[in-house]
Short mmCIF file of C-alpha atoms and ligand atoms in Angstrom, two decimals:
data_model
loop_
_atom_site.label_atom_id
_atom_site.label_comp_id
_atom_site.label_asym_id
_atom_site.label_seq_id
_atom_site.Cartn_x
_atom_site.Cartn_y
_atom_site.Cartn_z
CA MET A 124 -12.96 12.55 10.34
CA SER A 125 -14.73 15.87 10.46
CA GLY A 126 -17.14 16.40 7.62
CA HIS A 127 -16.32 19.95 6.59
CA LEU A 128 -16.08 20.68 2.89
CA LYS A 129 -12.71 21.57 1.45
CA ARG A 130 -11.69 23.76 -1.49
CA ILE A 131 -8.27 22.87 -2.88
CA ASP A 132 -5.78 24.20 -5.43
CA SER A 133 -4.15 20.90 -6.38
CA ILE A 134 -4.96 17.20 -6.17
CA VAL A 135 -1.88 16.90 -3.94
CA GLU A 136 -3.91 18.53 -1.17
CA ALA A 137 -6.45 15.70 -1.37
CA VAL A 138 -3.92 13.12 -0.12
CA GLY A 139 -4.39 11.85 3.43
CA ASN A 140 -7.04 12.62 6.05
CA THR A 141 -8.72 9.35 5.19
CA PRO A 142 -11.77 8.10 7.11
CA LEU A 143 -11.61 5.39 9.74
CA ILE A 144 -14.65 3.16 9.66
CA ARG A 145 -15.83 0.68 12.27
CA LEU A 146 -16.54 -2.81 10.90
CA LYS A 147 -19.66 -3.36 12.94
CA HIS A 148 -20.72 -6.55 11.21
CA ILE A 149 -17.36 -8.31 10.94
CA GLU A 150 -16.48 -7.54 14.58
CA ARG A 151 -19.52 -9.51 15.79
CA ASP A 152 -17.29 -12.58 15.42
CA ALA A 153 -15.15 -11.21 18.26
CA PRO A 154 -17.50 -9.86 20.94
CA GLY A 155 -16.02 -7.09 23.09
CA VAL A 156 -13.51 -5.97 20.48
CA LYS A 157 -13.84 -3.07 18.03
CA ILE A 158 -12.31 -3.33 14.58
CA TYR A 159 -11.58 -0.23 12.52
CA LEU A 160 -10.52 0.02 8.90
CA LYS A 161 -8.65 3.09 7.60
CA LEU A 162 -9.86 3.76 4.08
CA GLU A 163 -6.64 4.54 2.23
CA TYR A 164 -8.44 3.91 -1.04
CA THR A 165 -10.10 7.31 -0.64
CA ASN A 166 -6.78 8.90 -1.60
CA PRO A 167 -6.97 10.43 -5.11
CA GLY A 168 -4.96 7.63 -6.77
CA GLY A 169 -7.20 5.09 -5.06
CA SER A 170 -4.63 3.48 -2.78
CA VAL A 171 -2.33 3.42 0.22
CA LYS A 172 0.58 4.24 -2.14
CA ASP A 173 -0.39 7.90 -2.72
CA ARG A 174 1.17 9.02 0.55
CA PRO A 175 4.62 7.42 -0.02
CA ALA A 176 4.76 8.32 -3.73
CA LEU A 177 4.05 11.96 -2.91
CA GLN A 178 6.51 11.97 0.00
CA MET A 179 9.26 10.46 -2.19
CA LEU A 180 8.65 13.17 -4.81
CA GLN A 181 8.47 16.03 -2.31
CA ASP A 182 11.57 14.96 -0.36
CA ALA A 183 13.57 14.50 -3.59
CA ILE A 184 12.48 17.91 -4.90
CA ALA A 185 13.40 19.49 -1.55
CA ASP A 186 16.96 18.13 -1.51
CA GLY A 187 17.61 18.43 -5.26
CA ARG A 188 17.57 14.75 -6.28
CA LEU A 189 14.58 15.49 -8.52
CA THR A 190 14.83 18.49 -10.82
CA ARG A 191 12.75 19.60 -13.81
CA ASP A 192 15.24 18.22 -16.31
CA LYS A 193 15.08 14.72 -14.80
CA GLN A 194 12.74 11.89 -15.53
CA LEU A 195 11.31 9.80 -12.69
CA ILE A 196 11.69 6.11 -13.48
CA ASP A 197 10.63 3.08 -11.45
CA ALA A 198 9.54 -0.52 -11.84
CA THR A 199 5.87 -0.83 -10.92
CA SER A 200 2.65 -1.75 -12.66
CA GLY A 201 0.59 -1.35 -9.53
CA ASN A 202 -0.68 1.33 -7.18
CA THR A 203 2.65 3.14 -6.84
CA GLY A 204 2.73 3.59 -10.62
CA VAL A 205 -0.73 5.17 -10.58
CA ALA A 206 0.35 7.50 -7.77
CA TYR A 207 3.60 8.58 -9.50
CA SER A 208 1.62 9.15 -12.68
CA LEU A 209 -1.00 11.43 -11.22
CA PHE A 210 1.45 13.49 -9.16
CA GLY A 211 3.87 13.69 -12.10
CA ALA A 212 1.05 15.04 -14.25
CA CYS A 213 -0.10 17.69 -11.80
CA MET A 214 3.38 18.69 -10.57
CA GLY A 215 4.94 18.76 -14.05
CA TYR A 216 7.45 15.87 -13.93
CA LYS A 217 7.91 13.27 -16.62
CA ILE A 218 7.24 9.71 -15.41
CA SER A 219 8.48 6.47 -16.97
CA LEU A 220 7.43 3.08 -15.65
CA VAL A 221 9.01 -0.24 -16.48
CA MET A 222 6.67 -3.23 -16.34
CA PRO A 223 6.66 -6.75 -17.76
CA LYS A 224 5.02 -6.70 -21.18
CA ASN A 225 2.34 -9.17 -20.10
CA VAL A 226 0.69 -7.03 -17.38
CA SER A 227 -3.00 -6.49 -18.05
CA GLN A 228 -4.15 -3.82 -20.53
CA ALA A 229 -6.12 -2.15 -17.71
CA ARG A 230 -2.88 -1.57 -15.78
CA LYS A 231 -1.22 -0.07 -18.82
CA ASN A 232 -4.21 2.17 -19.54
CA VAL A 233 -4.57 3.63 -16.06
CA THR A 234 -1.01 5.01 -15.97
CA GLN A 235 -0.93 6.03 -19.65
CA ALA A 236 -4.05 8.14 -19.07
CA PHE A 237 -1.83 10.55 -17.09
CA GLY A 238 0.76 10.78 -19.90
CA THR A 239 3.19 8.31 -18.32
CA GLU A 240 5.66 6.57 -20.63
CA LEU A 241 5.65 2.77 -20.41
CA ILE A 242 8.77 0.71 -21.04
CA TYR A 243 8.27 -3.03 -21.32
CA SER A 244 10.60 -5.61 -19.81
CA ASP A 245 10.83 -9.31 -20.64
CA PRO A 246 7.56 -10.99 -19.56
CA MET A 247 9.48 -14.17 -18.74
CA GLU A 248 11.48 -12.34 -16.05
CA GLY A 249 8.47 -11.01 -14.09
CA SER A 250 8.67 -8.07 -11.69
CA ASP A 251 12.31 -8.76 -10.78
CA GLY A 252 13.11 -8.44 -14.50
CA ALA A 253 11.44 -5.00 -14.53
CA ILE A 254 13.61 -3.93 -11.56
CA ARG A 255 16.78 -5.14 -13.30
CA HIS A 256 15.71 -3.29 -16.46
CA VAL A 257 15.30 0.00 -14.54
CA ARG A 258 18.67 -0.44 -12.85
CA ARG A 259 20.31 -1.00 -16.25
CA LEU A 260 18.73 2.14 -17.74
CA VAL A 261 19.69 4.26 -14.71
CA ALA A 262 23.27 2.91 -14.70
CA GLU A 263 23.65 3.74 -18.40
CA ASP A 264 22.45 7.35 -18.01
CA PRO A 265 22.40 8.35 -14.31
CA ASP A 266 22.01 12.11 -14.92
CA ARG A 267 18.85 11.61 -16.90
CA TYR A 268 16.84 9.81 -14.25
CA PHE A 269 15.54 10.05 -10.71
CA TYR A 270 14.97 6.48 -9.43
CA PRO A 271 12.98 6.67 -6.16
CA ASP A 272 13.09 2.90 -5.46
CA GLN A 273 10.32 2.59 -2.87
CA TYR A 274 11.92 -0.54 -1.38
CA SER A 275 14.92 1.34 -0.06
CA ASN A 276 13.62 4.92 0.15
CA PRO A 277 13.13 6.17 3.76
CA SER A 278 10.53 8.69 2.51
CA ASN A 279 8.20 5.70 2.01
CA PRO A 280 7.83 4.78 5.74
CA ARG A 281 8.18 8.48 6.62
CA ALA A 282 4.92 9.20 4.79
CA HIS A 283 3.13 6.76 7.09
CA TYR A 284 4.93 8.04 10.17
CA LEU A 285 3.89 11.60 9.40
CA GLY A 286 0.44 10.76 8.03
CA THR A 287 -1.17 7.36 8.59
CA GLY A 288 0.10 6.79 12.14
CA ARG A 289 -0.58 10.33 13.30
CA GLU A 290 -4.11 10.26 11.85
CA ILE A 291 -4.94 6.89 13.47
CA LEU A 292 -4.01 8.32 16.88
CA GLU A 293 -6.14 11.40 16.19
CA GLN A 294 -9.06 9.20 15.15
CA VAL A 295 -9.03 6.56 17.92
CA GLY A 296 -6.69 8.01 20.52
CA ASP A 297 -6.16 5.93 23.63
CA GLU A 298 -8.68 3.33 22.56
CA ILE A 299 -6.27 1.57 20.15
CA THR A 300 -4.73 -1.62 21.51
CA HIS A 301 -3.61 -3.35 18.27
CA PHE A 302 -2.50 -2.35 14.77
CA VAL A 303 -2.38 -4.92 11.98
CA THR A 304 -1.25 -4.48 8.39
CA GLY A 305 0.25 -6.47 5.53
CA LEU A 306 3.84 -6.29 4.30
CA GLY A 307 4.59 -5.17 0.75
CA THR A 308 7.47 -2.74 0.66
CA SER A 309 6.69 -2.67 4.43
CA GLY A 310 6.43 1.14 4.34
CA THR A 311 2.93 1.19 5.90
CA MET A 312 3.94 -1.22 8.68
CA MET A 313 7.28 0.43 9.48
CA GLY A 314 6.15 4.06 9.41
CA THR A 315 2.81 3.63 11.16
CA THR A 316 4.30 1.35 13.83
CA ARG A 317 7.08 3.84 14.60
CA ARG A 318 4.47 6.56 15.14
CA LEU A 319 2.21 4.33 17.27
CA ARG A 320 5.18 3.32 19.43
CA GLU A 321 5.58 6.95 20.43
CA HIS A 322 2.10 6.88 21.94
CA SER A 323 1.93 6.83 25.72
CA ARG A 324 0.11 3.48 25.79
CA LYS A 325 1.49 0.26 24.39
CA VAL A 326 0.02 -0.57 20.98
CA THR A 327 0.72 -4.12 19.79
CA CYS A 328 1.75 -3.99 16.12
CA ILE A 329 1.31 -7.11 14.00
CA ALA A 330 2.58 -7.67 10.46
CA ALA A 331 0.39 -9.76 8.15
CA GLU A 332 2.34 -11.77 5.60
CA PRO A 333 1.11 -14.09 2.83
CA ALA A 334 1.28 -17.65 4.11
CA GLU A 335 2.40 -19.01 0.74
CA ALA A 336 5.32 -18.03 -1.50
CA LEU A 337 3.05 -18.18 -4.54
CA HIS A 338 0.04 -16.24 -3.36
CA GLY A 339 -2.77 -14.06 -4.68
CA LEU A 340 -2.68 -11.14 -2.23
CA GLU A 341 -1.50 -8.48 -4.62
CA GLY A 342 0.68 -5.82 -3.06
CA LEU A 343 1.94 -8.13 -0.29
CA LYS A 344 5.27 -9.94 -0.13
CA HIS A 345 6.18 -13.33 1.22
CA MET A 346 9.48 -12.20 2.73
CA GLY A 347 11.04 -15.66 2.97
CA SER A 348 11.01 -16.12 -0.79
CA SER A 349 11.42 -12.48 -1.93
CA LEU A 350 14.08 -9.85 -2.21
CA VAL A 351 13.74 -8.33 1.27
CA PRO A 352 13.17 -4.53 1.11
CA GLU A 353 15.95 -2.45 2.62
CA ILE A 354 13.42 -0.39 4.63
CA TYR A 355 12.06 -3.54 6.33
CA ASP A 356 13.14 -3.96 9.94
CA GLN A 357 12.08 -7.44 10.97
CA SER A 358 12.49 -6.63 14.66
CA LEU A 359 9.88 -3.85 14.64
CA PRO A 360 6.56 -5.80 14.60
CA ASP A 361 5.57 -7.60 17.81
CA GLU A 362 4.48 -10.56 15.69
CA THR A 363 4.12 -11.73 12.10
CA LEU A 364 0.85 -13.46 11.25
CA PRO A 365 0.63 -15.65 8.12
CA VAL A 366 -2.43 -15.01 5.93
CA PRO A 367 -3.63 -17.72 3.51
CA THR A 368 -4.72 -16.36 0.11
CA GLU A 369 -8.11 -18.06 0.31
CA GLN A 370 -8.89 -16.38 3.64
CA GLY A 371 -7.92 -12.97 2.26
CA TRP A 372 -10.07 -13.43 -0.84
CA ASP A 373 -13.05 -14.71 1.15
CA MET A 374 -12.79 -11.85 3.64
CA ALA A 375 -12.67 -9.31 0.79
CA ASP A 376 -16.00 -10.73 -0.43
CA ARG A 377 -17.40 -10.61 3.10
CA VAL A 378 -16.34 -7.01 3.69
CA ALA A 379 -18.15 -6.02 0.48
CA ARG A 380 -21.32 -7.92 1.32
CA GLU A 381 -21.55 -7.14 5.02
CA GLU A 382 -20.01 -3.69 5.30
CA GLY A 383 -20.61 -2.25 1.81
CA LEU A 384 -16.88 -1.77 1.21
CA HIS A 385 -15.56 -3.25 -2.03
CA VAL A 386 -11.91 -3.81 -1.15
CA GLY A 387 -8.90 -5.47 -2.80
CA HIS A 388 -7.42 -8.76 -1.65
CA SER A 389 -4.61 -7.37 0.47
CA THR A 390 -7.31 -5.53 2.41
CA GLY A 391 -9.23 -8.79 2.73
CA GLY A 392 -6.03 -10.27 4.17
CA ASN A 393 -5.64 -7.35 6.56
CA VAL A 394 -9.21 -7.64 7.84
CA TRP A 395 -8.89 -11.42 8.20
CA ALA A 396 -5.71 -10.95 10.25
CA ALA A 397 -7.35 -8.18 12.32
CA LEU A 398 -10.27 -10.49 13.10
CA GLU A 399 -7.91 -13.32 14.08
CA VAL A 400 -6.20 -10.94 16.52
CA ALA A 401 -9.59 -9.69 17.79
CA LYS A 402 -10.74 -13.27 18.50
CA ARG A 403 -7.73 -13.83 20.77
CA ILE A 404 -8.42 -10.85 23.04
CA LYS A 405 -11.47 -10.30 25.23
CA GLU A 406 -11.60 -6.56 24.78
CA GLY A 407 -9.70 -4.00 22.79
CA CYS A 408 -9.60 -2.03 19.58
CA VAL A 409 -7.85 -3.32 16.45
CA VAL A 410 -7.02 -0.95 13.59
CA THR A 411 -6.12 -2.09 10.08
CA ILE A 412 -5.74 -0.62 6.59
CA ALA A 413 -7.86 -0.70 3.41
CA CYS A 414 -5.08 -0.54 0.80
CA ASP A 415 -7.17 -0.25 -2.36
CA ARG A 416 -10.55 -1.08 -3.89
CA GLY A 417 -11.78 -4.31 -5.41
CA ASP A 418 -12.49 -2.80 -8.81
CA ARG A 419 -8.74 -2.56 -9.43
CA TYR A 420 -8.80 -6.36 -9.79
CA PHE A 421 -11.51 -6.87 -12.39
CA ALA A 422 -8.67 -7.51 -14.85
CA PRO A 423 -6.96 -9.94 -14.79
CA MET A 424 -10.09 -11.89 -14.15
CA ARG A 425 -11.21 -12.77 -10.71
CA TRP A 426 -10.79 -16.50 -11.08
CA GLU A 427 -7.10 -16.20 -11.95
CA LYS A 428 -6.20 -16.45 -8.33
CA HIS A 429 -2.47 -17.06 -8.61
CA TYR A 430 -0.18 -14.26 -9.64
CA GLU A 431 3.51 -13.62 -9.35
CA TRP A 432 4.22 -10.21 -7.87
C1 LIG B 218 -2.82 -3.31 -2.83
C2 LIG B 218 -1.67 -3.14 -1.91
N1 LIG B 218 -1.76 -3.65 -0.68
C3 LIG B 218 -0.75 -3.57 0.20
C4 LIG B 218 0.43 -2.95 -0.13
C5 LIG B 218 1.55 -2.95 0.89
O1 LIG B 218 1.91 -1.70 1.36
P1 LIG B 218 3.41 -1.39 1.74
O2 LIG B 218 4.19 -1.31 0.46
O3 LIG B 218 3.36 -0.08 2.44
O4 LIG B 218 3.93 -2.49 2.59
C6 LIG B 218 0.58 -2.40 -1.39
C7 LIG B 218 1.85 -1.80 -1.78
O5 LIG B 218 2.28 -1.80 -2.89
C8 LIG B 218 -0.50 -2.49 -2.31
O6 LIG B 218 -0.41 -1.97 -3.55
#
């Protein structure tokens, strides 16, 4: 990324154009191969979800699904909720998020800071309960709400097609041989892969998926035991690589200590998977994604390794 200073009129303009950093210490385990990490946590909301949240808002405003009199509602206590909240605040749209009552206070605070309304669903029903709660509210009063639903919204992968994938090609060009990233909604994988497939040279695209149904790689989905997102096209990746939680957590620690990048656990999983791919090839260039930062996971506490997402 070029280092010129920018002056901007809105935080919206700070989304994208994220740096790509070479993992010079980690890649020593795979001599002859370069590993690059795209720092999506440098987006203003601190995560890979800023691009899709903004795209979903902009596309809905453009075609009239989102108007000033409507309230955006969705079920998320994570990075997408933070992104909706900050864009809602600066673009002047009211945001309501439904989350299980037992999510950590830190997660409630970060979205409420932007003026977002929180609606609590039954803690016993987890994140699926929050989704059902949103669907009920929207069905009861459809004119009141705009429900983006990132799992079925094509603007989600489109954000990565237009942004993430295009930027990776600008940053590494012909050098890239492999792209690896984890599956959550699958927006990053689908959109970036579609853009990389348009490149003149073959880029092998590999989906990283939690190895266990009950895992601790927040943001990622074990597809076999989850509601499969509508935007997910299983035939798109060249391969799906299972990532054990422990490996993702250990790699997150390693990336902090060796590279000076304090990343979240899904990023640890991504880098672990990227290194596995790098070890199999004699030469090449593997690109993966830093989804968010490690400080987003100080609460719940670090040792509570098993969550339900
Ligand atoms: C921390 C984190 N990692 C990874 C992902 C997965 O990204 P995607 O939804 O584009 O598959 C998400 C998405 O919510 C996330 O919040």
